[in-house]
Each structure stands twice: as C-alpha cells, then as structure tokens.
Amino acid sequence: MAKEDDIRGNVPVNAENLAVRPVAPVHLAVIMDGNGRWAIARGRKRLAGHRAGVDALERVLEWCKDAGVKVLTVYAFSTENWKRPKDEVSGLMKLFSTFIRMKSRKLVHERIRFRVIGRIDDLPPELAADIAKLEKETASFERQLVLAVSYGGRAEIADAARRIAADAAAGKIRPDDVDEALVGSRLYAPDLPDPDLIIRTSGEQRISNFLLWECAYSEFYFTDALWPDFSREDFDAALASYATRDRRRGGHA
Ligand code: IPE
Ligand code: IPE
Ligand code: MG
C-alpha cells in the first residue's frame, strides 16, 4: 500500500480492513439541496427551509467528527443562485452572517478551521469581513468546515486562469510552465485534498457547477432526502456505500 494512499484514507477495501474500521472519506463534500421544497411542502416560506438547512449542517458537522472525516465542504450558494428573487438572496446572506456570528465561538471551541471558497468580493462587505476574521481565528486548526458561497466551478477555474495569465504577462512564468499542478495551485483552497465523496440530497443527480476541477475522481452518492431531513441513517448509508467503492483512478482493478 502506498504511503500517500494511507495518509489520505484511500485504503483498498477488503474484508480484513473493513472489519477493523470502515474507510471514511478524508474530504466529504455535500450539495445541500432541497431546502425550498422542504419549506413549500410545509406551507412555509423558502427561507424557513434554508434556516432548517443550517440546523442540518450543524448535525452533519457532528457526525463528521464521529466518522473521522477531516474536511467537510458544503455548497451553500452558487454563482447562479444570484439569479433568485432579491428577498431570498438577501435572506440567505443574512443567514450566512448569523451563522458565522452565532457559531464562531463553537467552531473555535471545537477547533474547527472555517474557510470560504467562492467569489468573496461579491458578498456584502460586512459578511466578507466576518468571514475573514473567523478564517484568521481558526487558521491553525486541523479539521475543516469549508463553505462554498458565491461559488462556481467554472468561475474558480476562470479565476485561476486569469491569475496565471497575469503572472505570464508579468514574465513570472512561461506558457510551458502551465500544467495541472500549477492550475491546481491557483484554486481557492489549493491545499485541500480533492473530495473523496460528494453527496447530493433532494433526488437531483447533477453537479450544478460544484468543484468541477476537484471532482475528477470523486465518488458520488445521491439520496432523495431533502437537505433539512438528511438523517444520521442517510449519512451512515452514504459512508457505507463509499466504503465499498473500488477507486481505481484509471488504474487496473
Ligand atoms: C439548496 O436548496 C440551497 C440553495 C441553493 C441556497 P434550494 O433552495 O435549491 O431548494 P430547492 O432545490 O428549491 O428545493
Ligand atoms: C445547487 O443547487 C447549489 C446549492 C446547493 C447551493 P441548485 O438548487 O441551485 O441547483 P439546480 O438549479 O437544481 O441545478
Ligand atoms: Mg435546489
């Protein structure tokens, strides 16, 4: 077994190591979808669904700790979500601010590093400032919660390309220097390992512009559960499914 595989937790599955410890993803990413439908089914406003979605996120963060997941990345707001009605967008921005203000002490106490990936410059300035403050306060912690806000996979790759082009124009790099490692190094959180498992809730089976570069060899798990209803059983089922996957990464079986 290669040492690098060992560190990343991608140990080949066989009866022996499954019996000792199910293989947990090091990096779990979640497309938290279905908040609106959850609220509408209850005759409530969509924002009530987003609020319930925050509670679901808190529960999942706890379960990640139990399961040994080191990085949890959650898709909270896409570059396309700016197209939604103004009151939903402003309600979501307020919800992100409240989440950060209410949870910052807990995150510090639990030693969880908080960071945001996405076009931070698009966010209300107070929210961007709160994010920067909490990112700084928690920068030294090992476990991580990564919030994808105003995030688009294409935007992330375009932003990386723009920075590389600027470096080339300034003579810092040559076109021949551009390779996968260089592009990867200009992404929003270049130090993170790629997501091992991506879960999407609410029955939709699409990527919706999430982690396009990083998902090259991710495993996928889809569940019909709406995000606010996502339960411990759903979480355990996703991780159990992941533990059976044969991650060949283009190699042979
Ligand atoms: C996901 O829930 C959260 C965001 C996109 C902000 P939705 O708001 O997309 O809920 P549905 O898919 O309409 O039910
Ligand atoms: C993806 O969900 C974005 C988030 C969960 C934040 P959407 O609800 O925006 O995606 P589509 O429109 O169903 O593809
Ligand atoms: Mg949706």
Short mmCIF file of N, CA, C and O and ligand atoms in Angstrom, two decimals, residues 33-34 37 84 200, ligand 3:
data_model
loop_
_atom_site.label_atom_id
_atom_site.label_comp_id
_atom_site.label_asym_id
_atom_site.label_seq_id
_atom_site.Cartn_x
_atom_site.Cartn_y
_atom_site.Cartn_z
N ASP A 33 -29.10 20.29 -1.08
CA ASP A 33 -30.22 20.73 -1.94
C ASP A 33 -31.57 20.28 -1.38
O ASP A 33 -31.66 19.24 -0.73
N GLY A 34 -32.60 21.07 -1.64
CA GLY A 34 -33.97 20.69 -1.29
C GLY A 34 -34.58 21.52 -0.17
O GLY A 34 -35.70 21.22 0.26
N ARG A 37 -38.02 23.08 -1.38
CA ARG A 37 -39.11 22.09 -1.46
C ARG A 37 -39.54 21.64 -0.07
O ARG A 37 -40.73 21.41 0.19
N ARG A 84 -31.76 34.32 -8.16
CA ARG A 84 -33.00 34.09 -7.40
C ARG A 84 -33.61 35.42 -6.96
O ARG A 84 -32.94 36.46 -6.97
N ARG A 200 -25.21 14.40 -2.86
CA ARG A 200 -26.23 15.40 -3.21
C ARG A 200 -27.57 14.92 -2.71
O ARG A 200 -27.98 13.79 -2.98
MG MG B 3 -32.19 23.38 -5.40
#
